PDB file of C-alpha atoms in Angstrom:
ATOM      1  CA  MET A  26     -11.738  -3.121  75.686  1.00 78.00           C
ATOM      2  CA  PRO A  27     -14.571  -4.924  73.897  1.00 96.00           C
ATOM      3  CA  LEU A  28     -18.108  -3.948  74.790  1.00 98.00           C
ATOM      4  CA  ILE A  29     -20.392  -6.836  74.281  1.00 98.00           C
ATOM      5  CA  ARG A  30     -24.192  -6.463  73.694  1.00 98.00           C
ATOM      6  CA  ILE A  31     -26.375  -9.672  73.428  1.00 98.00           C
ATOM      7  CA  SER A  32     -29.844  -9.422  72.384  1.00 98.00           C
ATOM      8  CA  LEU A  33     -32.301 -12.302  72.521  1.00 98.00           C
ATOM      9  CA  ARG A  34     -35.977 -13.053  73.201  1.00 98.00           C
ATOM     10  CA  ALA A  35     -37.045 -12.628  76.807  1.00 98.00           C
ATOM     11  CA  GLY A  36     -37.636 -15.843  78.912  1.00 97.00           C
ATOM     12  CA  THR A  37     -34.334 -17.585  79.196  1.00 98.00           C
ATOM     13  CA  PRO A  38     -33.070 -18.386  82.649  1.00 98.00           C
ATOM     14  CA  PRO A  39     -30.171 -16.390  84.211  1.00 98.00           C
ATOM     15  CA  ALA A  40     -27.770 -19.334  83.790  1.00 98.00           C
ATOM     16  CA  TYR A  41     -28.418 -19.266  80.080  1.00 98.00           C
ATOM     17  CA  ARG A  42     -27.579 -15.667  79.741  1.00 98.00           C
ATOM     18  CA  THR A  43     -24.455 -16.080  81.835  1.00 98.00           C
ATOM     19  CA  ALA A  44     -23.264 -18.847  79.616  1.00 98.00           C
ATOM     20  CA  LEU A  45     -23.769 -16.540  76.645  1.00 98.00           C
ATOM     21  CA  VAL A  46     -21.459 -13.822  78.103  1.00 98.00           C
ATOM     22  CA  GLU A  47     -18.973 -16.460  79.173  1.00 98.00           C
ATOM     23  CA  GLY A  48     -18.849 -18.080  75.790  1.00 98.00           C
ATOM     24  CA  VAL A  49     -18.530 -14.713  73.978  1.00 98.00           C
ATOM     25  CA  TYR A  50     -15.677 -13.490  76.414  1.00 98.00           C
ATOM     26  CA  ALA A  51     -13.817 -16.751  76.198  1.00 98.00           C
ATOM     27  CA  ALA A  52     -13.925 -16.373  72.343  1.00 98.00           C
ATOM     28  CA  LEU A  53     -12.550 -12.822  72.628  1.00 98.00           C
ATOM     29  CA  ARG A  54      -9.736 -13.880  74.952  1.00 98.00           C
ATOM     30  CA  GLU A  55      -8.809 -16.692  72.529  1.00 98.00           C
ATOM     31  CA  THR A  56      -9.042 -14.738  69.159  1.00 98.00           C
ATOM     32  CA  PHE A  57      -8.497 -11.198  70.108  1.00 98.00           C
ATOM     33  CA  ALA A  58      -6.048 -11.584  72.944  1.00 96.00           C
ATOM     34  CA  VAL A  59      -8.460  -9.786  75.447  1.00 96.00           C
ATOM     35  CA  PRO A  60      -6.945  -9.671  78.739  1.00 94.00           C
ATOM     36  CA  GLU A  61      -8.172 -11.230  81.957  1.00 95.00           C
ATOM     37  CA  GLY A  62     -10.966  -9.116  83.541  1.00 94.00           C
ATOM     38  CA  ASP A  63     -11.703  -7.016  80.412  1.00 95.00           C
ATOM     39  CA  ARG A  64     -15.242  -8.044  80.572  1.00 96.00           C
ATOM     40  CA  PHE A  65     -18.120  -5.523  79.772  1.00 97.00           C
ATOM     41  CA  ALA A  66     -21.265  -7.092  78.712  1.00 98.00           C
ATOM     42  CA  LEU A  67     -24.912  -6.001  78.541  1.00 98.00           C
ATOM     43  CA  ILE A  68     -27.789  -8.376  77.881  1.00 98.00           C
ATOM     44  CA  HIS A  69     -31.063  -7.032  76.315  1.00 98.00           C
ATOM     45  CA  GLU A  70     -34.077  -9.272  76.414  1.00 98.00           C
ATOM     46  CA  HIS A  71     -36.977  -8.492  73.944  1.00 98.00           C
ATOM     47  CA  GLU A  72     -40.554  -9.484  73.947  1.00 98.00           C
ATOM     48  CA  THR A  73     -41.648 -11.269  70.810  1.00 97.00           C
ATOM     49  CA  ALA A  74     -43.275  -8.361  69.308  1.00 97.00           C
ATOM     50  CA  ASN A  75     -39.923  -6.340  69.640  1.00 98.00           C
ATOM     51  CA  PHE A  76     -37.616  -8.921  68.239  1.00 98.00           C
ATOM     52  CA  HIS A  77     -37.719  -9.187  64.603  1.00 98.00           C
ATOM     53  CA  TYR A  78     -35.289 -10.986  62.122  1.00 98.00           C
ATOM     54  CA  GLY A  79     -35.145 -12.589  58.653  1.00 97.00           C
ATOM     55  CA  PRO A  80     -35.514 -16.409  59.379  1.00 98.00           C
ATOM     56  CA  ASP A  81     -33.767 -17.493  56.135  1.00 98.00           C
ATOM     57  CA  TYR A  82     -31.509 -14.535  55.174  1.00 98.00           C
ATOM     58  CA  LEU A  83     -28.427 -15.704  53.060  1.00 98.00           C
ATOM     59  CA  GLY A  84     -29.992 -19.133  53.196  1.00 98.00           C
ATOM     60  CA  ILE A  85     -29.173 -19.579  56.854  1.00 98.00           C
ATOM     61  CA  HIS A  86     -32.337 -20.899  58.659  1.00 98.00           C
ATOM     62  CA  ARG A  87     -32.546 -19.179  62.086  1.00 98.00           C
ATOM     63  CA  GLY A  88     -35.286 -19.445  64.652  1.00 97.00           C
ATOM     64  CA  ASP A  89     -36.622 -18.063  67.727  1.00 97.00           C
ATOM     65  CA  GLU A  90     -33.536 -18.883  69.686  1.00 98.00           C
ATOM     66  CA  LEU A  91     -31.623 -16.374  67.643  1.00 98.00           C
ATOM     67  CA  VAL A  92     -28.953 -14.545  69.749  1.00 98.00           C
ATOM     68  CA  ILE A  93     -27.789 -11.270  68.219  1.00 98.00           C
ATOM     69  CA  ILE A  94     -24.243 -10.140  69.549  1.00 98.00           C
ATOM     70  CA  GLN A  95     -22.847  -6.812  68.737  1.00 98.00           C
ATOM     71  CA  ILE A  96     -19.179  -6.400  69.914  1.00 98.00           C
ATOM     72  CA  THR A  97     -17.543  -2.888  69.883  1.00 98.00           C
ATOM     73  CA  ALA A  98     -13.800  -3.179  69.713  1.00 97.00           C
ATOM     74  CA  ASN A  99     -10.723  -1.286  68.594  1.00 95.00           C
ATOM     75  CA  ALA A 100     -10.093  -1.522  64.731  1.00 96.00           C
ATOM     76  CA  THR A 101      -6.833  -3.287  65.088  1.00 95.00           C
ATOM     77  CA  ARG A 102      -7.729  -7.020  64.179  1.00 97.00           C
ATOM     78  CA  THR A 103      -6.896  -8.711  60.965  1.00 98.00           C
ATOM     79  CA  THR A 104      -9.642 -10.396  58.933  1.00 98.00           C
ATOM     80  CA  ALA A 105      -8.313 -13.772  60.050  1.00 98.00           C
ATOM     81  CA  GLN A 106      -8.664 -12.790  63.683  1.00 98.00           C
ATOM     82  CA  LYS A 107     -12.349 -11.719  62.849  1.00 98.00           C
ATOM     83  CA  ARG A 108     -13.052 -15.116  61.204  1.00 98.00           C
ATOM     84  CA  ALA A 109     -11.559 -16.920  64.121  1.00 98.00           C
ATOM     85  CA  LEU A 110     -13.756 -14.907  66.628  1.00 98.00           C
ATOM     86  CA  TYR A 111     -16.923 -15.651  64.791  1.00 98.00           C
ATOM     87  CA  ALA A 112     -16.277 -19.372  64.542  1.00 98.00           C
ATOM     88  CA  ALA A 113     -15.129 -19.514  68.197  1.00 98.00           C
ATOM     89  CA  ILE A 114     -18.297 -17.707  69.402  1.00 98.00           C
ATOM     90  CA  ALA A 115     -20.549 -20.164  67.449  1.00 98.00           C
ATOM     91  CA  ARG A 116     -18.539 -23.222  68.818  1.00 98.00           C
ATOM     92  CA  ASN A 117     -18.544 -21.787  72.493  1.00 98.00           C
ATOM     93  CA  LEU A 118     -22.282 -21.081  72.531  1.00 98.00           C
ATOM     94  CA  GLY A 119     -23.023 -24.313  70.733  1.00 98.00           C
ATOM     95  CA  ARG A 120     -21.447 -26.234  73.711  1.00 98.00           C
ATOM     96  CA  GLU A 121     -22.926 -23.987  76.377  1.00 98.00           C
ATOM     97  CA  PRO A 122     -25.817 -23.042  76.533  1.00 98.00           C
ATOM     98  CA  GLY A 123     -26.391 -25.028  73.295  1.00 98.00           C
ATOM     99  CA  VAL A 124     -27.311 -22.348  70.770  1.00 98.00           C
ATOM    100  CA  LYS A 125     -27.548 -23.612  67.187  1.00 98.00           C
ATOM    101  CA  PRO A 126     -24.839 -22.157  65.133  1.00 98.00           C
ATOM    102  CA  ALA A 127     -27.366 -20.729  62.618  1.00 98.00           C
ATOM    103  CA  ASP A 128     -28.719 -18.866  65.587  1.00 98.00           C
ATOM    104  CA  VAL A 129     -25.728 -17.008  66.351  1.00 98.00           C
ATOM    105  CA  LEU A 130     -25.396 -13.648  64.526  1.00 98.00           C
ATOM    106  CA  VAL A 131     -22.343 -11.565  65.302  1.00 98.00           C
ATOM    107  CA  ASN A 132     -21.818  -7.837  64.368  1.00 98.00           C
ATOM    108  CA  LEU A 133     -18.482  -6.284  64.873  1.00 98.00           C
ATOM    109  CA  VAL A 134     -18.259  -2.640  65.364  1.00 98.00           C
ATOM    110  CA  GLU A 135     -14.781  -1.333  64.962  1.00 98.00           C
ATOM    111  CA  VAL A 136     -13.693   2.112  66.512  1.00 96.00           C
ATOM    112  CA  ALA A 137     -10.435   3.979  67.006  1.00 93.00           C
ATOM    113  CA  PRO A 138      -8.680   3.374  70.191  1.00 90.00           C
ATOM    114  CA  GLU A 139      -9.189   6.796  71.541  1.00 92.00           C
ATOM    115  CA  SER A 140     -12.920   6.258  71.293  1.00 94.00           C
ATOM    116  CA  TRP A 141     -13.014   4.814  74.899  1.00 91.00           C
ATOM    117  CA  SER A 142     -13.048   6.169  78.409  1.00 91.00           C
ATOM    118  CA  PHE A 143     -13.066   3.328  81.053  1.00 92.00           C
ATOM    119  CA  GLY A 144     -13.531   5.750  83.779  1.00 94.00           C
ATOM    120  CA  ASP A 145     -12.064   8.747  85.644  1.00 95.00           C
ATOM    121  CA  GLY A 146     -12.801  10.979  82.423  1.00 93.00           C
ATOM    122  CA  LEU A 147      -9.635   9.736  81.003  1.00 92.00           C
ATOM    123  CA  MET A 148      -8.650   8.332  77.479  1.00 91.00           C
ATOM    124  CA  GLN A 149      -6.890   5.316  78.394  1.00 89.00           C
ATOM    125  CA  TYR A 150      -5.964   4.198  74.719  1.00 87.00           C
ATOM    126  CA  GLY A 151      -5.609   7.445  73.057  1.00 84.00           C
ATOM    127  CA  PRO A 152      -2.516   9.229  71.984  1.00 85.00           C
ATOM    128  CA  PRO A 153      -0.712  11.296  74.667  1.00 83.00           C
ATOM    129  CA  ASP A 154      -1.560  14.852  75.148  1.00 81.00           C
ATOM    130  CA  SER A 155       0.760  17.244  73.096  1.00 68.00           C
TER     131      SER A 155
END
């Protein structure tokens, strides 16, 4: 049920962008127990003039290869699971496609389970009708 949004500067090859999605999805499967096939990801490429960031915020030096990952997921995970997710994403993207850990920014947006409709106009994870 997570929705993955990945933002980065324009100009990377398709294989690079695919590796980003695969790395995030693998981390979600490992740490959040996301089931096979529950993969919904969007990639947003931005021209330089439309991609701004603090290069040294919190003492972390990031560069133009910055990848901003926003994940919307049910608010059901522990702090330990979230820490494990962030570490797994950085590790996976470091291996493939080779993103430096400092250039991996993750934002987790938590929502109630009933905040989703995966199709057919239904609330798949919500409480039953009374």
